[in-house]
Short mmCIF file of C-alpha atoms and ligand atoms in Angstrom, two decimals:
data_model
loop_
_atom_site.label_atom_id
_atom_site.label_comp_id
_atom_site.label_asym_id
_atom_site.label_seq_id
_atom_site.Cartn_x
_atom_site.Cartn_y
_atom_site.Cartn_z
CA MET K 1 123.43 136.32 110.35
CA SER K 2 121.34 139.33 110.34
CA LYS K 3 117.97 139.72 112.73
CA PHE K 4 115.05 140.39 110.93
CA ILE K 5 112.53 143.35 112.05
CA PHE K 6 109.65 143.92 110.18
CA VAL K 7 106.85 146.08 109.93
CA THR K 8 103.23 146.03 108.91
CA GLY K 9 100.45 148.41 108.77
CA GLY K 10 97.20 148.44 110.20
CA VAL K 11 93.61 149.50 110.03
CA ILE K 12 94.53 152.45 107.41
CA SER K 13 97.23 153.68 105.18
CA GLY K 14 99.04 156.83 105.53
CA LEU K 15 100.26 156.33 109.57
CA GLY K 16 103.82 156.81 109.17
CA LYS K 17 105.46 153.40 109.70
CA GLY K 18 108.29 154.62 106.86
CA VAL K 19 108.61 157.24 109.97
CA ALA K 20 108.48 154.29 113.27
CA ALA K 21 111.13 152.01 110.72
CA ALA K 22 113.34 154.73 110.20
CA SER K 23 113.24 155.05 113.71
CA ILE K 24 114.07 151.98 115.06
CA GLY K 25 116.87 151.96 112.26
CA ASN K 26 117.76 155.25 113.69
CA LEU K 27 118.02 153.95 117.28
CA LEU K 28 119.23 150.66 116.23
CA LYS K 29 122.52 152.23 114.44
CA SER K 30 122.89 154.87 117.07
CA ARG K 31 123.28 151.82 119.57
CA GLY K 32 126.73 150.87 117.01
CA PHE K 33 124.64 148.25 115.29
CA SER K 34 124.36 148.41 111.24
CA VAL K 35 121.02 148.60 109.98
CA PHE K 36 119.37 147.97 106.32
CA VAL K 37 115.99 148.88 105.41
CA LEU K 38 113.65 147.91 103.12
CA LYS K 39 110.91 148.65 101.45
CA LEU K 40 108.41 146.03 99.75
CA ASP K 41 105.81 147.68 97.65
CA PRO K 42 103.05 145.92 97.05
CA TYR K 43 101.90 147.71 94.03
CA LEU K 44 102.90 146.14 89.93
CA ASN K 45 104.33 149.11 88.59
CA VAL K 46 107.96 147.72 88.33
CA ASP K 47 109.30 151.05 90.57
CA PRO K 48 107.67 154.25 91.79
CA GLY K 49 110.25 155.78 88.81
CA THR K 50 106.81 156.08 86.54
CA MET K 51 104.05 156.86 88.67
CA SER K 52 102.77 160.56 88.61
CA PRO K 53 103.39 162.18 92.01
CA TYR K 54 99.54 162.51 92.81
CA GLU K 55 99.64 159.06 92.97
CA HIS K 56 102.29 158.08 94.97
CA GLY K 57 103.99 161.09 95.75
CA GLU K 58 107.28 161.72 95.11
CA VAL K 59 110.13 159.24 92.94
CA TYR K 60 113.10 159.56 95.62
CA VAL K 61 116.63 158.79 94.27
CA THR K 62 119.11 157.11 95.53
CA GLN K 63 122.72 157.44 95.13
CA ASP K 64 122.96 154.60 92.70
CA GLY K 65 120.11 155.96 90.68
CA GLY K 66 117.38 153.84 91.72
CA GLU K 67 113.77 155.27 91.91
CA THR K 68 112.33 154.55 94.40
CA ASP K 69 109.07 155.05 97.34
CA LEU K 70 109.55 157.98 99.13
CA ASP K 71 109.95 156.12 102.35
CA LEU K 72 113.27 155.94 101.85
CA GLY K 73 114.09 159.42 102.00
CA HIS K 74 112.24 158.86 105.59
CA TYR K 75 115.62 155.86 106.23
CA GLU K 76 118.43 158.55 104.74
CA ARG K 77 117.68 161.29 106.86
CA PHE K 78 116.00 159.28 109.63
CA ILE K 79 119.60 156.99 109.67
CA ASN K 80 122.07 159.28 107.79
CA GLU K 81 123.09 156.39 105.70
CA ASN K 82 122.75 156.06 101.86
CA PHE K 83 120.84 153.11 100.60
CA SER K 84 120.50 151.80 97.23
CA ARG K 85 118.16 150.48 94.96
CA ASP K 86 118.37 147.49 96.21
CA SER K 87 116.08 148.68 99.12
CA ASN K 88 112.85 148.58 97.39
CA TYR K 89 111.65 146.08 95.27
CA THR K 90 108.01 146.19 94.36
CA SER K 91 105.81 142.96 93.11
CA GLY K 92 106.45 144.93 89.62
CA LYS K 93 109.75 144.00 90.14
CA ILE K 94 108.80 140.41 91.75
CA PHE K 95 106.81 138.98 88.84
CA TRP K 96 109.31 140.71 86.69
CA ASN K 97 111.91 138.32 88.04
CA ILE K 98 109.34 135.15 88.10
CA LEU K 99 108.15 135.28 84.69
CA GLU K 100 111.92 135.88 83.44
CA LYS K 101 112.66 132.84 85.42
CA GLU K 102 110.05 131.33 84.28
CA ARG K 103 110.77 132.11 80.69
CA LEU K 104 114.01 130.51 81.25
CA GLY K 105 112.48 127.01 82.07
CA GLU K 106 114.37 127.85 85.91
CA TYR K 107 110.36 125.91 87.31
CA LYS K 108 111.37 123.11 85.81
CA GLY K 109 107.77 122.09 84.48
CA LYS K 110 105.77 122.99 87.33
CA THR K 111 103.09 125.21 87.79
CA VAL K 112 104.07 128.32 89.17
CA GLN K 113 102.42 129.56 92.04
CA TYR K 114 101.71 132.46 94.63
CA ILE K 115 102.78 130.06 97.02
CA PRO K 116 105.44 128.90 97.66
CA HIS K 117 107.20 130.70 93.79
CA VAL K 118 106.42 134.37 94.90
CA THR K 119 106.90 134.08 98.51
CA ASP K 120 110.15 132.11 97.90
CA GLU K 121 111.14 134.85 95.20
CA ILE K 122 110.26 137.66 98.45
CA ILE K 123 111.87 135.92 100.75
CA LEU K 124 115.18 135.39 98.21
CA ILE K 125 114.97 138.83 97.92
CA ILE K 126 115.37 139.71 101.17
CA LYS K 127 117.70 136.32 102.13
CA ASN K 128 120.18 137.66 99.42
CA ILE K 129 119.95 141.45 101.12
CA GLU K 130 121.31 139.80 104.09
CA LYS K 131 124.44 138.13 102.58
CA LYS K 132 124.96 140.95 100.50
CA TYR K 133 124.99 143.66 102.75
CA ASN K 134 125.75 141.88 106.30
CA SER K 135 124.10 143.75 108.64
CA ASP K 136 123.34 143.34 111.72
CA PHE K 137 119.74 143.84 111.79
CA ILE K 138 117.72 144.67 108.10
CA ILE K 139 114.56 146.43 109.04
CA VAL K 140 111.76 145.78 106.35
CA GLU K 141 108.66 147.66 105.97
CA ILE K 142 105.89 145.89 103.97
CA GLY K 143 103.88 148.67 101.89
CA GLY K 144 100.16 148.90 101.73
CA THR K 145 97.20 148.03 104.52
CA VAL K 146 96.99 144.11 105.97
CA GLY K 147 94.70 142.49 104.27
CA ASP K 148 95.16 144.26 101.30
CA ILE K 149 94.87 141.57 98.17
CA GLU K 150 98.46 143.26 96.89
CA SER K 151 100.26 142.79 99.94
CA ASN K 152 99.30 139.28 100.93
CA PRO K 153 102.09 137.74 99.24
CA PHE K 154 104.31 140.04 101.45
CA ILE K 155 103.07 138.70 104.66
CA TYR K 156 102.42 134.85 103.97
CA ALA K 157 106.36 135.12 103.15
CA ILE K 158 107.42 136.90 106.20
CA ALA K 159 105.00 134.60 108.29
CA GLN K 160 107.16 131.83 106.85
CA MET K 161 110.42 133.05 107.79
CA SER K 162 109.05 133.33 111.53
CA GLY K 163 108.76 129.70 111.29
CA GLU K 164 112.75 129.80 110.88
CA LYS K 165 114.84 129.83 113.96
CA ASN K 166 111.97 128.82 116.27
CA GLY K 167 111.41 132.49 115.35
CA LEU K 168 114.08 134.26 117.46
CA ASN K 169 115.13 135.62 114.47
CA THR K 170 112.25 137.45 113.52
CA PHE K 171 110.28 140.63 115.15
CA PHE K 172 106.97 141.54 113.85
CA ILE K 173 105.77 145.21 114.56
CA HIS K 174 102.25 146.21 113.57
CA VAL K 175 101.26 149.60 113.41
CA THR K 176 98.20 150.60 113.99
CA TYR K 177 95.32 153.27 114.48
CA VAL K 178 93.14 154.00 117.02
CA PRO K 179 90.47 156.59 116.02
CA PHE K 180 88.97 158.65 118.87
CA LEU K 181 84.62 158.74 118.91
CA GLU K 182 83.59 162.31 119.73
CA THR K 183 80.19 161.34 120.18
CA SER K 184 81.04 158.53 122.96
CA GLY K 185 84.00 160.31 123.67
CA ASP K 186 86.92 157.41 123.82
CA PHE K 187 89.32 155.56 121.12
CA LYS K 188 87.86 152.70 119.67
CA THR K 189 90.63 149.58 120.03
CA LYS K 190 88.09 147.44 117.85
CA PRO K 191 89.76 147.79 114.55
CA THR K 192 93.28 146.94 115.73
CA GLN K 193 91.70 144.23 117.48
CA ASP K 194 90.96 143.44 114.32
CA SER K 195 93.58 143.90 111.68
CA VAL K 196 95.62 142.23 114.05
CA ASN K 197 93.63 138.70 114.30
CA LYS K 198 93.97 139.29 110.54
CA LEU K 199 97.93 139.05 110.50
CA ARG K 200 97.37 136.09 112.68
CA GLY K 201 95.15 134.19 110.87
CA MET K 202 98.17 134.90 108.12
CA GLY K 203 100.80 133.06 110.81
CA ILE K 204 102.02 136.16 111.87
CA LYS K 205 102.24 137.36 115.88
CA PRO K 206 102.90 140.37 115.77
CA ASN K 207 105.93 141.50 118.83
CA MET K 208 105.12 145.01 119.03
CA ILE K 209 101.71 147.41 118.34
CA LEU K 210 102.74 151.15 117.75
CA LEU K 211 99.49 152.55 118.33
CA ARG K 212 99.25 155.55 116.35
CA SER K 213 96.77 158.24 117.78
CA ASN K 214 96.14 161.51 116.32
CA ASP K 215 96.13 163.01 120.55
CA LYS K 216 97.68 160.91 123.35
CA VAL K 217 96.24 157.99 124.35
CA GLU K 218 94.92 156.68 128.08
CA ASN K 219 96.85 153.35 129.95
CA ALA K 220 93.31 151.74 129.68
CA VAL K 221 93.89 151.94 125.98
CA LEU K 222 96.77 150.66 125.59
CA THR K 223 96.04 147.75 128.33
CA LYS K 224 92.86 146.78 126.39
CA VAL K 225 94.91 146.13 122.81
CA ALA K 226 98.03 144.08 124.99
CA LYS K 227 94.92 142.08 126.43
CA ALA K 228 93.46 141.39 123.50
CA THR K 229 95.87 140.93 121.41
CA PHE K 230 98.05 138.90 124.00
CA LEU K 231 100.95 141.12 124.22
CA SER K 232 102.77 142.08 127.43
CA GLU K 233 101.73 145.93 128.27
CA LYS K 234 105.00 147.88 127.68
CA SER K 235 105.21 146.14 123.93
CA VAL K 236 102.04 148.50 122.94
CA ILE K 237 103.52 151.36 122.53
CA SER K 238 101.36 154.67 122.29
CA ALA K 239 102.24 157.15 119.60
CA PRO K 240 100.46 159.87 119.18
CA ASP K 241 100.77 162.51 116.30
CA LEU K 242 103.99 164.73 117.06
CA ALA K 243 104.61 168.41 116.97
CA ASN K 244 107.71 167.28 114.50
CA VAL K 245 108.76 163.55 113.35
CA TYR K 246 112.23 164.17 114.07
CA GLU K 247 111.30 163.83 117.55
CA MET K 248 109.98 160.22 116.71
CA PRO K 249 113.43 158.26 117.61
CA LEU K 250 113.70 160.33 121.35
CA TYR K 251 109.78 159.29 121.93
CA LEU K 252 110.35 155.21 120.98
CA GLU K 253 113.40 155.66 122.88
CA LYS K 254 111.20 156.68 125.97
CA LYS K 255 109.17 153.74 125.74
CA GLY K 256 111.97 151.21 125.24
CA ALA K 257 111.36 150.29 121.62
CA ALA K 258 114.75 149.53 121.33
CA ASN K 259 115.65 147.74 124.56
CA ILE K 260 112.24 145.85 124.41
CA ILE K 261 113.60 144.72 120.51
CA LEU K 262 117.05 143.95 121.79
CA ASN K 263 116.01 141.67 124.35
CA TYR K 264 113.67 139.58 122.28
CA PHE K 265 116.63 138.64 119.98
CA GLY K 266 118.80 138.66 123.21
CA ILE K 267 120.95 141.08 122.48
CA ASN K 268 122.39 142.86 125.68
CA ASP K 269 121.58 146.46 125.17
CA VAL K 270 123.90 149.08 124.88
CA LYS K 271 123.72 153.03 125.84
CA PRO K 272 122.72 154.77 122.48
CA ASN K 273 124.47 157.40 121.48
CA LEU K 274 121.66 160.03 120.66
CA ARG K 275 123.81 163.41 121.50
CA LYS K 276 123.60 164.90 118.25
CA TRP K 277 120.07 163.68 117.53
CA THR K 278 118.77 165.26 120.62
CA MET K 279 120.46 168.63 119.84
CA PHE K 280 118.65 168.96 116.82
CA ALA K 281 115.50 167.32 117.88
CA ASN K 282 116.02 170.65 121.10
CA LYS K 283 116.34 172.97 118.60
CA VAL K 284 112.95 171.83 117.39
CA ASN K 285 110.71 173.14 120.10
CA LYS K 286 113.11 176.26 120.63
CA GLU K 287 111.74 179.68 119.93
CA LYS K 288 112.13 180.22 116.63
CA LYS K 289 113.53 183.79 115.36
CA ASP K 290 110.68 183.93 112.85
CA THR K 291 108.42 182.64 110.11
CA LEU K 292 109.58 182.84 106.75
CA LEU K 293 107.35 182.06 104.14
CA ILE K 294 108.54 179.96 101.35
CA LYS K 295 106.43 179.92 98.08
CA MET K 296 106.63 176.80 95.63
CA LEU K 297 106.51 177.24 92.52
CA GLY K 298 104.64 173.98 91.11
CA LYS K 299 101.82 172.23 89.25
CA TYR K 300 101.47 169.19 91.87
CA THR K 301 100.05 172.18 94.65
CA SER K 302 96.93 170.04 96.59
CA PHE K 303 100.16 166.99 97.58
CA SER K 304 102.17 167.71 99.77
CA ASP K 305 104.38 164.77 99.82
CA ALA K 306 104.81 165.27 95.47
CA TYR K 307 107.90 167.58 96.72
CA LYS K 308 108.82 165.55 100.26
CA SER K 309 112.03 166.01 100.34
CA ILE K 310 112.68 169.67 99.06
CA ASN K 311 109.53 170.62 102.12
CA GLU K 312 112.43 168.35 104.59
CA ALA K 313 114.89 169.51 102.71
CA LEU K 314 113.75 173.10 104.01
CA LYS K 315 111.85 172.35 107.37
CA ILE K 316 115.66 170.93 108.58
CA SER K 317 117.39 174.00 107.06
CA GLY K 318 115.06 176.42 109.26
CA ILE K 319 114.94 174.22 112.21
CA ASP K 320 119.27 174.17 111.63
CA LEU K 321 118.73 178.28 111.78
CA GLY K 322 116.66 178.88 113.96
CA TYR K 323 113.63 179.57 111.61
CA ASP K 324 110.03 178.27 111.14
CA ILE K 325 109.53 177.78 107.56
CA LYS K 326 106.20 178.31 105.95
CA ILE K 327 105.28 177.10 102.39
CA GLU K 328 102.91 177.66 100.50
CA TYR K 329 101.97 175.78 96.72
CA ILE K 330 101.66 178.21 93.76
CA ASP K 331 99.95 176.36 91.23
CA SER K 332 102.52 177.54 88.14
CA ASN K 333 99.57 176.85 85.71
CA LEU K 334 97.57 179.31 86.77
CA LEU K 335 100.21 182.03 87.28
CA ASN K 336 99.84 185.04 84.95
CA GLU K 337 101.13 188.59 84.18
CA GLU K 338 98.37 189.94 86.22
CA ASN K 339 98.61 187.86 89.37
CA ILE K 340 102.12 187.16 89.83
CA SER K 341 102.75 190.21 91.58
CA THR K 342 99.62 189.18 94.62
CA ASN K 343 101.18 185.52 94.13
CA LEU K 344 104.88 186.32 94.81
CA ASP K 345 105.55 189.79 95.84
CA ASP K 346 104.99 188.90 100.06
CA ALA K 347 107.35 185.70 99.63
CA ASP K 348 110.80 185.71 101.68
CA GLY K 349 111.96 182.91 98.66
CA VAL K 350 110.65 181.31 96.37
CA ILE K 351 111.48 177.26 94.87
CA ILE K 352 110.43 176.92 91.23
CA LEU K 353 109.90 172.84 91.49
CA PRO K 354 111.20 169.92 89.21
CA GLY K 355 108.53 168.81 87.01
CA PHE K 356 107.98 166.57 83.78
CA GLY K 357 105.59 167.60 81.01
CA VAL K 358 104.56 170.70 79.55
CA ARG K 359 101.77 172.20 82.01
CA GLY K 360 103.27 174.69 84.07
CA PHE K 361 106.21 175.11 82.55
CA GLU K 362 105.66 178.95 81.49
CA GLY K 363 104.64 179.61 84.69
CA LYS K 364 107.76 178.68 86.10
CA VAL K 365 109.27 180.89 83.26
CA LEU K 366 107.36 183.81 83.96
CA GLY K 367 107.65 183.37 87.29
CA ALA K 368 111.74 183.07 86.91
CA ILE K 369 111.62 186.18 85.43
CA TYR K 370 109.91 188.00 87.77
CA THR K 371 111.62 187.15 91.60
CA ARG K 372 114.79 187.78 89.09
CA GLU K 373 113.59 191.26 88.41
CA LYS K 374 112.43 191.72 92.05
CA ASP K 375 115.46 190.06 93.53
CA ILE K 376 113.65 187.63 95.11
CA PRO K 377 115.79 184.82 96.39
CA THR K 378 114.91 182.10 94.06
CA PHE K 379 116.42 178.27 94.20
CA GLY K 380 115.24 176.36 91.06
CA ILE K 381 115.44 172.67 91.27
CA CYS K 382 116.19 170.52 87.98
CA LEU K 383 112.93 171.93 85.79
CA GLY K 384 113.29 175.04 87.78
CA MET K 385 116.94 175.21 86.92
CA GLN K 386 116.02 175.12 83.76
CA ALA K 387 113.22 177.17 83.84
CA MET K 388 115.34 180.21 84.78
CA SER K 389 118.08 179.02 81.49
CA VAL K 390 115.16 179.52 79.29
CA ALA K 391 113.75 182.52 81.10
CA GLN K 392 116.72 183.85 80.52
CA ALA K 393 116.93 183.40 76.72
CA ARG K 394 113.90 184.81 76.92
CA LEU K 395 115.42 188.21 77.77
CA LYS K 396 118.35 187.79 75.68
CA GLY K 397 115.69 187.91 72.88
CA PHE K 398 114.81 184.16 71.88
CA LYS K 399 111.33 184.91 72.41
CA LYS K 400 110.47 181.25 71.61
CA ALA K 401 113.08 179.71 73.62
CA THR K 402 112.14 176.82 75.11
CA SER K 403 112.52 172.86 75.86
CA LYS K 404 112.88 170.45 73.25
CA GLU K 405 110.30 168.50 75.90
CA PHE K 406 108.26 171.48 75.11
CA ALA K 407 108.14 171.24 71.52
CA SER K 408 104.82 171.99 69.77
CA GLY K 409 105.50 171.51 66.61
CA ASP K 410 106.14 175.34 65.67
CA LYS K 411 109.25 175.85 63.88
CA ASP K 412 110.38 179.14 64.97
CA GLU K 413 111.13 177.53 68.41
CA VAL K 414 114.69 177.30 69.43
CA TYR K 415 115.65 174.67 72.29
CA VAL K 416 118.13 175.89 74.73
CA LEU K 417 117.32 172.24 76.03
CA ASP K 418 117.62 169.36 74.09
CA TYR K 419 118.11 165.32 74.56
CA ILE K 420 121.55 164.70 76.70
CA LYS K 421 123.49 162.76 74.52
CA GLY K 422 122.42 159.32 73.93
CA LYS K 423 119.20 159.45 75.25
CA ASN K 424 116.20 160.26 72.77
CA GLU K 425 112.19 159.64 71.90
CA LYS K 426 112.70 156.14 73.10
CA ASP K 427 114.03 156.80 76.46
CA LYS K 428 110.78 157.71 77.21
CA MET K 429 110.33 154.48 79.45
CA GLY K 430 110.87 154.10 83.22
CA GLY K 431 114.34 153.78 84.58
CA THR K 432 116.25 155.37 80.96
CA LEU K 433 116.79 158.65 82.68
CA ARG K 434 120.01 160.30 83.74
CA LEU K 435 119.92 158.55 87.02
CA GLY K 436 122.11 158.57 90.31
CA GLU K 437 125.08 160.78 91.54
CA SER K 438 127.41 162.27 89.56
CA PRO K 439 130.10 164.75 90.55
CA SER K 440 129.69 168.89 89.35
CA VAL K 441 132.67 171.33 89.58
CA PHE K 442 131.82 175.02 90.21
CA LYS K 443 133.85 178.22 88.99
CA LYS K 444 135.77 179.48 91.82
CA ASP K 445 133.79 182.63 91.95
CA SER K 446 130.58 181.26 91.42
CA HIS K 447 127.42 181.71 94.42
CA ILE K 448 127.12 178.25 94.42
CA ALA K 449 130.54 177.34 95.36
CA LYS K 450 130.87 180.36 98.06
CA TYR K 451 127.50 178.26 99.93
CA TYR K 452 128.67 174.53 99.41
CA LYS K 453 132.56 175.71 100.73
CA SER K 454 133.33 173.43 97.73
CA THR K 455 134.06 173.72 93.96
CA GLU K 456 133.31 169.98 93.86
CA VAL K 457 129.91 167.87 94.93
CA TYR K 458 127.95 164.91 94.19
CA GLU K 459 124.47 165.23 94.36
CA ARG K 460 121.93 163.13 93.02
CA HIS K 461 120.05 163.25 88.93
CA ARG K 462 117.24 162.69 87.38
CA HIS K 463 116.64 164.25 83.95
CA ARG K 464 116.58 163.65 80.06
CA TYR K 465 117.52 167.07 79.10
CA GLU K 466 120.15 169.41 79.11
CA ILE K 467 121.20 172.57 78.57
CA GLN K 468 122.58 173.15 74.81
CA HIS K 469 125.82 173.98 74.66
CA ASN K 470 125.82 176.12 71.54
CA PHE K 471 123.59 177.92 73.91
CA ILE K 472 126.05 178.79 76.83
CA GLU K 473 127.85 181.83 75.31
CA LEU K 474 124.51 183.31 73.77
CA LEU K 475 123.24 183.42 77.48
CA GLU K 476 125.70 184.25 79.94
CA ASP K 477 127.01 188.06 80.79
CA GLU K 478 128.90 189.90 83.28
CA ASN K 479 125.49 188.62 85.78
CA PHE K 480 124.21 185.00 84.80
CA SER K 481 126.49 182.28 83.99
CA PHE K 482 126.22 178.71 84.02
CA SER K 483 128.39 178.12 86.64
CA GLY K 484 128.51 174.27 87.55
CA TYR K 485 129.40 171.23 85.25
CA HIS K 486 130.09 167.61 84.97
CA PRO K 487 134.11 167.14 84.71
CA GLU K 488 133.77 165.12 82.21
CA LEU K 489 130.90 164.95 80.31
CA LYS K 490 130.27 168.51 80.29
CA LEU K 491 126.69 168.74 81.07
CA VAL K 492 125.63 172.03 82.33
CA GLU K 493 124.65 171.66 86.61
CA SER K 494 123.94 174.78 87.89
CA CYS K 495 123.21 178.74 86.62
CA GLU K 496 123.52 182.11 88.70
CA ASP K 497 123.29 185.66 88.69
CA LYS K 498 125.63 186.93 91.05
CA SER K 499 123.80 190.19 91.19
CA LYS K 500 121.38 188.93 93.19
CA SER K 501 120.59 188.02 96.71
CA PHE K 502 120.51 184.33 95.82
CA TYR K 503 119.41 183.38 92.02
CA ILE K 504 120.79 179.68 91.68
CA GLY K 505 119.53 176.95 90.07
CA VAL K 506 120.47 172.98 90.19
CA GLN K 507 120.18 170.56 87.53
CA TYR K 508 120.25 168.19 90.14
CA HIS K 509 118.35 167.48 93.33
CA PRO K 510 120.06 168.11 95.86
CA GLU K 511 116.88 167.78 98.38
CA PHE K 512 118.08 164.07 98.42
CA THR K 513 121.13 165.10 100.61
CA ALA K 514 119.64 167.14 102.87
CA ARG K 515 119.42 165.04 106.40
CA PRO K 516 118.82 166.52 110.30
CA LEU K 517 122.70 165.57 111.28
CA SER K 518 123.63 167.13 107.80
CA PRO K 519 121.35 170.22 106.78
CA HIS K 520 122.11 170.93 103.08
CA LYS K 521 123.77 174.06 102.24
CA LEU K 522 122.34 175.53 99.61
CA PHE K 523 119.12 174.96 101.42
CA ASN K 524 120.77 176.73 103.89
CA ALA K 525 122.17 179.69 102.05
CA PHE K 526 118.66 179.97 100.76
CA VAL K 527 116.76 180.01 103.60
CA GLU K 528 119.12 182.83 104.98
CA LYS K 529 118.82 184.77 102.18
CA ALA K 530 115.19 184.66 102.72
CA ALA K 531 115.82 185.19 106.26
CA GLU K 532 117.51 188.93 105.07
CA ARG K 533 114.65 189.65 103.04
CA LYS K 534 112.66 189.22 105.59
CA ASN K 535 114.44 191.53 107.58
CA GLY K 536 114.95 193.90 104.51
CA LYS K 537 118.59 193.84 105.28
CA LYS K 538 119.85 192.23 101.53
N1 LIG R 1 111.69 167.06 82.71
C1 LIG R 1 112.89 167.85 83.22
C2 LIG R 1 113.83 166.63 82.11
O1 LIG R 1 113.79 165.39 82.00
C3 LIG R 1 113.28 168.11 84.52
C4 LIG R 1 113.15 166.37 85.07
C5 LIG R 1 112.85 166.79 86.88
O2 LIG R 1 112.78 168.33 87.01
N2 LIG R 1 113.61 165.55 87.52
O3 LIG R 1 115.12 167.30 81.79
#
């Protein structure tokens, strides 16, 4: 039987509940317990796959091809575990299940209602996960903020679960915020008190409060919150912004968070094995060799969560190799022949970002031609790799080369990329891309194989278009090659120019497998090449 830890958010959104849930998972796993994490999202989309990254941040892809919330990225990075599509349910998916049951007559003539039918469906999902994964702990993060209309069914469902086994099987963590009021010079606890009251009104008595704040709060604030919420003082944990999120597990360990949870469940605490994590976190605070400027060429430039896992993969490699990484976004939609040099020349490395839709694609192609010519280390990811291939076609004289995705109706256009076999126009709906993990086999003498130290890797995909085979021979030359393929389906997985310091494109998303405990080899190689450029020793 699993123990349940529920994580809710209060006062404002964006408090880092995902990092908190993931850090607790880290502490339990490092004690040898098995942990499953589930994110319940209140919005009505069936999954985030169809949502704009501007609305919701990146779509995180699980190994089994689930298009999920970016918090799954925190879970996998912090807990060093591959989760699956089972780790993310939305209201949309839950209602979908309910409506299907209703149409099949499974409610036997009953009026289908929020309570009990929606709440029961939510509980069923959690219980099915308990049965299927049989893990010691299931951490359930509820998206949104307590008090949102959309999240009410989730709150009522988990409140119902607290009624089972006299409440001894469920632990509630409420993550809230104490704002600092400049005029009076103190932290304000009233919003937290209100939020806890709201929770209590819905039947949940939190067992722990994580008090987020920009700065350290004095003990008096914690005491006040503890008194007002009827919690012991040690169960109100101050969680100010840390210099680096990867310090959060160690910070919470010092505060005794995991110990409090285990005591509550009547489980004997054991010493956690945090050796590797501590080694990584220590590197965070070590003086860095240098700061590297990485420019990211894409279109969602004003919302860095749109490329969350790429940012993290870079940060992780930077920490691992001893560099500070400074990321700057360049809007590929605004890039042109005139401004490209001022935009890209000072970069130590350039990442050509993934994406969908024509806006900004031409800027990516322009960037791919320019950085190659200037030998600036360049890493193309998914659409970025496609842009590198289109760039090569243009250099080979196919002036109107592009991807079918951007077909304009001009009959002189040639398509270096077209729908993956079996996919077509109708696939423009949710969940129909090529998704999830599959193998890539690299040519033995390729740079990419050298950096991976392997000719076969498994990485995660999310795309609909593929390089057309009739172009392979036309585009390859003594420097440029398509260096990796799916071993059976023969889909092109990578391209490179081996005469350059680092000019590699991948059709998949390596960022989803970069973790603090295993930094990604390709990102590491890219960062090293960027450092070489900075040191002028290419
Ligand atoms: N739009 C491109 C495709 O569907 C690339 C997708 C991506 O960058 N994730 O093939």
